[in-house]
Each structure stands twice: as C-alpha cells, then as structure tokens.
XYZ file of C-alpha atoms in Angstrom:
301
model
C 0.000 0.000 0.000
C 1.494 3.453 -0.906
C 1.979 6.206 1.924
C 0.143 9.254 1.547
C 1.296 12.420 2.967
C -2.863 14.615 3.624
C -1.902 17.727 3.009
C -5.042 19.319 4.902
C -3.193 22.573 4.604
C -0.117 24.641 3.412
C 1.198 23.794 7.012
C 1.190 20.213 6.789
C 3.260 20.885 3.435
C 5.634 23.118 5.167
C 5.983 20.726 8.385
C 7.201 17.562 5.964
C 10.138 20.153 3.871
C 11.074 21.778 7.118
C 10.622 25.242 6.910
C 8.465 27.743 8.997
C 4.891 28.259 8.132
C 4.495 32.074 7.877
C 0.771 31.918 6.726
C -1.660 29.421 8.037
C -3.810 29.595 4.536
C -1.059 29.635 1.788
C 2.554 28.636 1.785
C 5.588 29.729 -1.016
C 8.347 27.516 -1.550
C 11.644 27.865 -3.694
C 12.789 24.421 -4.205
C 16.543 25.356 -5.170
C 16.865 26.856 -1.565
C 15.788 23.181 0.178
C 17.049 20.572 -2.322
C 17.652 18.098 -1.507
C 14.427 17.385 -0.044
C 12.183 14.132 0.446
C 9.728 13.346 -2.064
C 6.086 12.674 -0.837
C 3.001 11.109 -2.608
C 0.404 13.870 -1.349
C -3.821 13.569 -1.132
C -4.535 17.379 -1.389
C -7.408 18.806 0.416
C -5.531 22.795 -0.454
C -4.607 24.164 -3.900
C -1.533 23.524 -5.301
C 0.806 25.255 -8.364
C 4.131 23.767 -9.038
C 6.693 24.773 -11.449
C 9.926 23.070 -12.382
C 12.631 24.859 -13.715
C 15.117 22.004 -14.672
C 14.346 18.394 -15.717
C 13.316 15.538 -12.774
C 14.561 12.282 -14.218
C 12.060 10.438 -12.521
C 8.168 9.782 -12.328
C 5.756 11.488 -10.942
C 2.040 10.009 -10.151
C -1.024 12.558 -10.499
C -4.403 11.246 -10.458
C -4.430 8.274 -12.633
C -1.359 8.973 -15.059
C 2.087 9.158 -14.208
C 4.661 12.210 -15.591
C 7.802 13.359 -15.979
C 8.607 16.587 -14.996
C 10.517 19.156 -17.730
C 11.813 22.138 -17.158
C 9.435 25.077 -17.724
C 6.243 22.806 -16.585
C 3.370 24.009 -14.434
C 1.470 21.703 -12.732
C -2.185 22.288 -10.977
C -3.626 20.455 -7.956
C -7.237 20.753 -6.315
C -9.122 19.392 -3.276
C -9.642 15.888 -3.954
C -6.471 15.034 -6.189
C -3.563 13.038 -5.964
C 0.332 13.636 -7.032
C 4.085 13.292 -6.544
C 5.730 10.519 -5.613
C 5.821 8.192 -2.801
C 8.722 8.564 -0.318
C 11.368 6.148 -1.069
C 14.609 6.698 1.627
C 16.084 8.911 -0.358
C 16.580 12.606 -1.066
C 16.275 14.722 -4.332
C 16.974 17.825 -6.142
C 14.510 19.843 -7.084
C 14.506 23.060 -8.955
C 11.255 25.148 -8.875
C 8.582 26.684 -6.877
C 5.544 25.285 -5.233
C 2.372 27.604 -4.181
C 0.035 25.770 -1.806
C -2.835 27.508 -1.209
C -6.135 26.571 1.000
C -9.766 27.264 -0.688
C -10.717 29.616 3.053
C -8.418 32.156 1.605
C -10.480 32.556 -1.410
C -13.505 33.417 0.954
C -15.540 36.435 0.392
C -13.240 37.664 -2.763
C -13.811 37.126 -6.535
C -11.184 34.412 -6.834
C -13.375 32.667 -4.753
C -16.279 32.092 -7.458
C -12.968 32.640 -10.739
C -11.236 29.783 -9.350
C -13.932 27.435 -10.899
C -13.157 28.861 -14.553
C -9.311 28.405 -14.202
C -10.149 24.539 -15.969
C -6.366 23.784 -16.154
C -6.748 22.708 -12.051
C -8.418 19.750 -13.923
C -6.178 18.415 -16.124
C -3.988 15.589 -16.201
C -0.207 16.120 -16.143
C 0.180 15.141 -19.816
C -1.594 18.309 -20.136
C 0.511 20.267 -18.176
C 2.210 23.917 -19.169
C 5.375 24.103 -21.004
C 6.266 27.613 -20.751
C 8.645 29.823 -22.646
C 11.792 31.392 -21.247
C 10.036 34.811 -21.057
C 6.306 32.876 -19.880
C 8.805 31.159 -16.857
C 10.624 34.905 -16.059
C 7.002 36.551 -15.883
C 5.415 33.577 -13.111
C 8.399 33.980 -11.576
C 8.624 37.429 -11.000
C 4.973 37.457 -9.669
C 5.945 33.929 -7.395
C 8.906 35.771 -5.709
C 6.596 38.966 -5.299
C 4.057 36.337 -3.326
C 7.066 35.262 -1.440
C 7.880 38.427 -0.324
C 4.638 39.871 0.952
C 4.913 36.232 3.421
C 7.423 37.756 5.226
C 5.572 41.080 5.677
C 3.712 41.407 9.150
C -0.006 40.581 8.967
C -1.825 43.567 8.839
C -5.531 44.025 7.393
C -4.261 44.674 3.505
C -2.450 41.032 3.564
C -4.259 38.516 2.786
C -6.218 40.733 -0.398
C -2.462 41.706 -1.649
C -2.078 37.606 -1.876
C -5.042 36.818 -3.369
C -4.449 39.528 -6.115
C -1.588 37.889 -6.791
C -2.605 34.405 -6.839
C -5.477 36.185 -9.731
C -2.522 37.304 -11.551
C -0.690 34.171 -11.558
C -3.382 32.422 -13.004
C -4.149 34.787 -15.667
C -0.721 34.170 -16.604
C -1.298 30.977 -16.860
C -4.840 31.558 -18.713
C -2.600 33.471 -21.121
C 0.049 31.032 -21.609
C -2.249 28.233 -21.840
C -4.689 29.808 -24.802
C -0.716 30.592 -26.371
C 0.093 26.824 -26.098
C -3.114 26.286 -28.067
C -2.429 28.157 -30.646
C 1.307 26.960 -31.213
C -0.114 23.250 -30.687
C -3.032 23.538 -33.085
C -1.205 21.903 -36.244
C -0.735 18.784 -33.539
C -4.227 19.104 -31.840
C -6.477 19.959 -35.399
C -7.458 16.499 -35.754
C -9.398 16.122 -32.826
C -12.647 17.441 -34.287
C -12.470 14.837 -37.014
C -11.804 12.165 -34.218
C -14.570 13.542 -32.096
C -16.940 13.175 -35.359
C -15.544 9.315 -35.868
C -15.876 8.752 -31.786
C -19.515 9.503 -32.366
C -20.339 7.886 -35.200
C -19.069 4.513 -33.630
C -20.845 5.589 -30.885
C -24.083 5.261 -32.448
C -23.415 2.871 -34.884
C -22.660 -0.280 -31.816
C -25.707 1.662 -30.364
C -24.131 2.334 -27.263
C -26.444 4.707 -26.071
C -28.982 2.479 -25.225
C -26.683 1.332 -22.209
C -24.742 4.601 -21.791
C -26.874 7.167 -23.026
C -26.520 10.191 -24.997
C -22.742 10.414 -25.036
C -20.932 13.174 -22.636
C -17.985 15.132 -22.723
C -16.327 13.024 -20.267
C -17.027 9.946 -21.944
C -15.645 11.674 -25.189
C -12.480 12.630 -23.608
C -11.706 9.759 -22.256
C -11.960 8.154 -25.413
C -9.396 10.753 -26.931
C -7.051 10.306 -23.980
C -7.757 13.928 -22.881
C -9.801 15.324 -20.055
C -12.859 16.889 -20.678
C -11.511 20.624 -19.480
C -8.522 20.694 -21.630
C -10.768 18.838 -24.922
C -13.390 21.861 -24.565
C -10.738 24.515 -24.311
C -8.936 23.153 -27.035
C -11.937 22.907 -29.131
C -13.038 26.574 -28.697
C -9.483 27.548 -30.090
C -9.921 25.385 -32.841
C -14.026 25.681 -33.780
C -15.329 28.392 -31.506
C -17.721 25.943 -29.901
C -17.109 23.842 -26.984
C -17.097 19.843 -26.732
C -20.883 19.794 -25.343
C -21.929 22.415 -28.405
C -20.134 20.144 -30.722
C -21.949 16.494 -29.424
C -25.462 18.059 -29.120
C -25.195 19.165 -33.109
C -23.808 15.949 -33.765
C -26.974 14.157 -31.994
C -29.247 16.443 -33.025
C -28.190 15.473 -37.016
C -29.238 11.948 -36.105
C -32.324 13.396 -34.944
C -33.094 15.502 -38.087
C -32.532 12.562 -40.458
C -34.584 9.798 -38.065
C -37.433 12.171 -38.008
C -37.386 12.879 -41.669
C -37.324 8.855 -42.166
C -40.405 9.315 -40.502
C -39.695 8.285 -36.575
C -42.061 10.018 -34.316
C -40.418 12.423 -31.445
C -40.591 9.678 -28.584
C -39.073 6.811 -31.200
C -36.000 9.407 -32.219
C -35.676 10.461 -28.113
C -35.559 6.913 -27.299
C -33.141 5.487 -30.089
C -30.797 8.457 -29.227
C -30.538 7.226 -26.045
C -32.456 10.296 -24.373
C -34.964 9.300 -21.583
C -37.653 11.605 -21.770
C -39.073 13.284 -24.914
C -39.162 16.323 -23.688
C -35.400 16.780 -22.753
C -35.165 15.453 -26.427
C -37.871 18.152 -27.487
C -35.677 20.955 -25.233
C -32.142 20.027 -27.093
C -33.552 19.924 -30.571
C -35.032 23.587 -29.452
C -32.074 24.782 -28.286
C -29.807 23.529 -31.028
C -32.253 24.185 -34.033
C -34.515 26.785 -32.480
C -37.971 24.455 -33.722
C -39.165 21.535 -31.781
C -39.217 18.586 -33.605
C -43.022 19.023 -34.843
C -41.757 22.230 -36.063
C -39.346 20.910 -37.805
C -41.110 17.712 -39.442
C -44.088 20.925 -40.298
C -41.669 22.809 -42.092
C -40.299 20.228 -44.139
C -44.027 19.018 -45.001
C -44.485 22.325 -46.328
C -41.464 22.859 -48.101
C-alpha cells in the first residue's frame, strides 16, 4: 500500500520540507533553496501550483497517469487530487517553486467564485504547461513577489495583496495556456475529425442504449484527454465547446430519423435520451424548432 502524505493545509506541506509556516492559509516555496528534499506522494485537500525549472529524471504520479517533470512545466492540484511521488529513503533535487494555497483564503473575494473557470486545475499532467523562457521569467517574477509579501507582518491589507496575486498568476497561466493552443493547433487539429468518428461509432454499436446520450467526459476519455482541456482546445480550434459540438452531432441523427419518418418519442428513445421532452428541449435549443416544427416545415417545403 502506498503512503500518503494529507496535506489538509499549506502547514502540513511546510511541516514535511522543514521550513516555517508564515501563513496558516497559503505557503511559497523555492525548491533550489531546500534541495535536496524528500519526495512525498500527497492527497490534497488545499490548492496547489508547481513549477519546475530544470528536468526531474524520474516519475511522478497525479491522479491516474504518471509524468515526468521538464523544465518550464506548471502543474495544478485541487481538493480531492492526488500527485508526486511516494517517499522512497532517499533525497532529491529539485529546482522550482511550489504555491500551496487553501480554498478559506479565497472566501468572500472574486477568486473565490474565478477559481472554478481556471479549468487547467483539472487536467492531467500530460496536459501540463510548457512555458517559454520569457512565460517562466514573468510567473516567476509574480511567485517571488508572493514570497515576499509572506514575510511582511499581517496587517488588514495582507491577505487581499495575496489573493491579487494568486489572480494574476493564473491569468498568466490563462494566457500562456490559450498561447500553447495556438502553437499546438497543427498537432491538436485532428481532434474534431476524431470527435466526429468517436460519435459515429458511438451510435453505430448503439451504445447509447446502455450509456446514453454520449458526454464530454465519456468523449475525452476516449481521446485520452480530459474533458476541461478537450473543450478549451476545441473553442481555439471551432469556436464551440465539446458539449456544443456532441449536441449538433446528436441532433443530425435526430433531423434525419425524423425525416425517415420516426415520431419524437421513437428518435428520443433510439438516441438514447430518456424523456421526450429533454429530447424536445435540445432539438429547441440547437435548431430553435421543436421537432413538430421541424417535421411541419419540411411538409411544407
């Protein structure tokens, strides 16, 4: 059985490298100033951003995949997740910065309710960041800012000058993400085309009678991706996220079953869609008819 460190909070973090916690809600640590340290396999219940400025030579477990870290990478951790590797004996170095974070500092500001839209917390580590040189020099700037205000005394301004600067981290990071879409899209401008076949197979073994109407998730996992990084890759490539993109696909199948002549509560049920009038409410929303409207119009036309 592996040994997981809980890391409850940025103190429990702190306690296991050895330094001084000198915030109880968020914690800044430069790696190059504690190698070597002990590795630790860590069940987050805090925030986490970690970025590695020279190449770790050896695996790293985060959620269900495993990684190995490059220089220039940025990694995100939520509540719930899993990463980093179990503690073996030994000691390494490690380049880098880690910003651990808990979700009560968010409380009452607008990263509190922004925090949900920052989708990279959700993807797996073969999604992570590879910065540029100048992308690494700007986080870094920001990071050692952060690290500086920690050994400021408390006073009433603190906490809201860290939390603007966690927003501005990951802005950055919003920024250099939507860049590495754009540079990747000659590698990543097949997945609509593989999204199209995914569905069509889909359908075709008639999956959806034990599945239902196919999700995003289900999608994703099918294209080795997670669902966060597939629908923020496919709005830099179509415009239209990965639930946009399914629900016109589905709601072809519709078009041409009703035109075969399939009533509304034959085409809901062979799509794999419960009730008819969730069917009826998608067609609507994708076509702007319901599907009587839409068998009408092509009666009269």
């Amino acid at each position: 059985m592996q040994k997981i460190l809980k890391v409850q909070t940025p103190e429990d973090y702190c306690r296991w490298l050895g330094v001084p916690s000198r915030h109880p809600l968020i914690c800044c640590i430069d790696f190059s100033k504690l190698s070597p340290i002990r590795m630790s396999l860590n069940r987050y219940d805090v925030y986490g951003i970690f970025f590695q400025d020279e190449d770790f030579n050896h695996q790293l477990d985060y959620g269900i995949g495993k990684y190995r870290n490059v220089s220039g990478s940025l990694i995100f951790v939520s509540p719930g997740q899993v990463g980093g590797k179990e503690y073996d004996g030994n000691t390494y170095h490690l380049g880098g910065w880690a910003v651990v974070f808990h979700p009560d500092l968010l409380q009452s500001t607008g990263l509190e309710k922004d925090i949900h839209s920052f989708r990279f917390f959700d993807y797996s580590v073969a999604e992570a960041l590879q910065m540029t040189p100048p992308e690494q020099q700007k986080l870094i700037d920001v990071i050692r800012l952060l690290d500086a205000e920690l050994d400021c005394p408390h006073d009433s301004n603190q906490d809201r000058i860290i939390v603007g600067f966690l927003n501005v981290i990951l802005r950055y990071a919003k920024r250099f993400y939507d860049r590495q879409f754009s540079s990747g899209i000659k590698i990543g401008n097949d997945i609509p085309s593989r999204l199209e076949n995914i569905l069509k197979r889909y359908y075709e073994n008639e999956e959806q009678y034990q599945y239902g109407i196919p999700t995003v998730k289900l999608c994703a996992d099918r294209l080795s991706l997670t669902p966060g990084y597939l629908t923020d890759l496919l709005r830099k490539l179509s415009g239209e996220s990965a639930g946009t993109l399914i629900k016109r696909h589905v709601i072809q199948i519709a078009k041409n079953r009703l035109a075969s002549g399939m009533n509304s509560s034959e085409v809901s049920y062979s799509l794999g869609i419960r009730h008819p009038q969730h069917f009826a409410r998608m067609f609507k929303g994708v076509t702007g008819m319901t599907p009587s409207e839409y068998v009408n119009n092509r009666i009269k036309d």
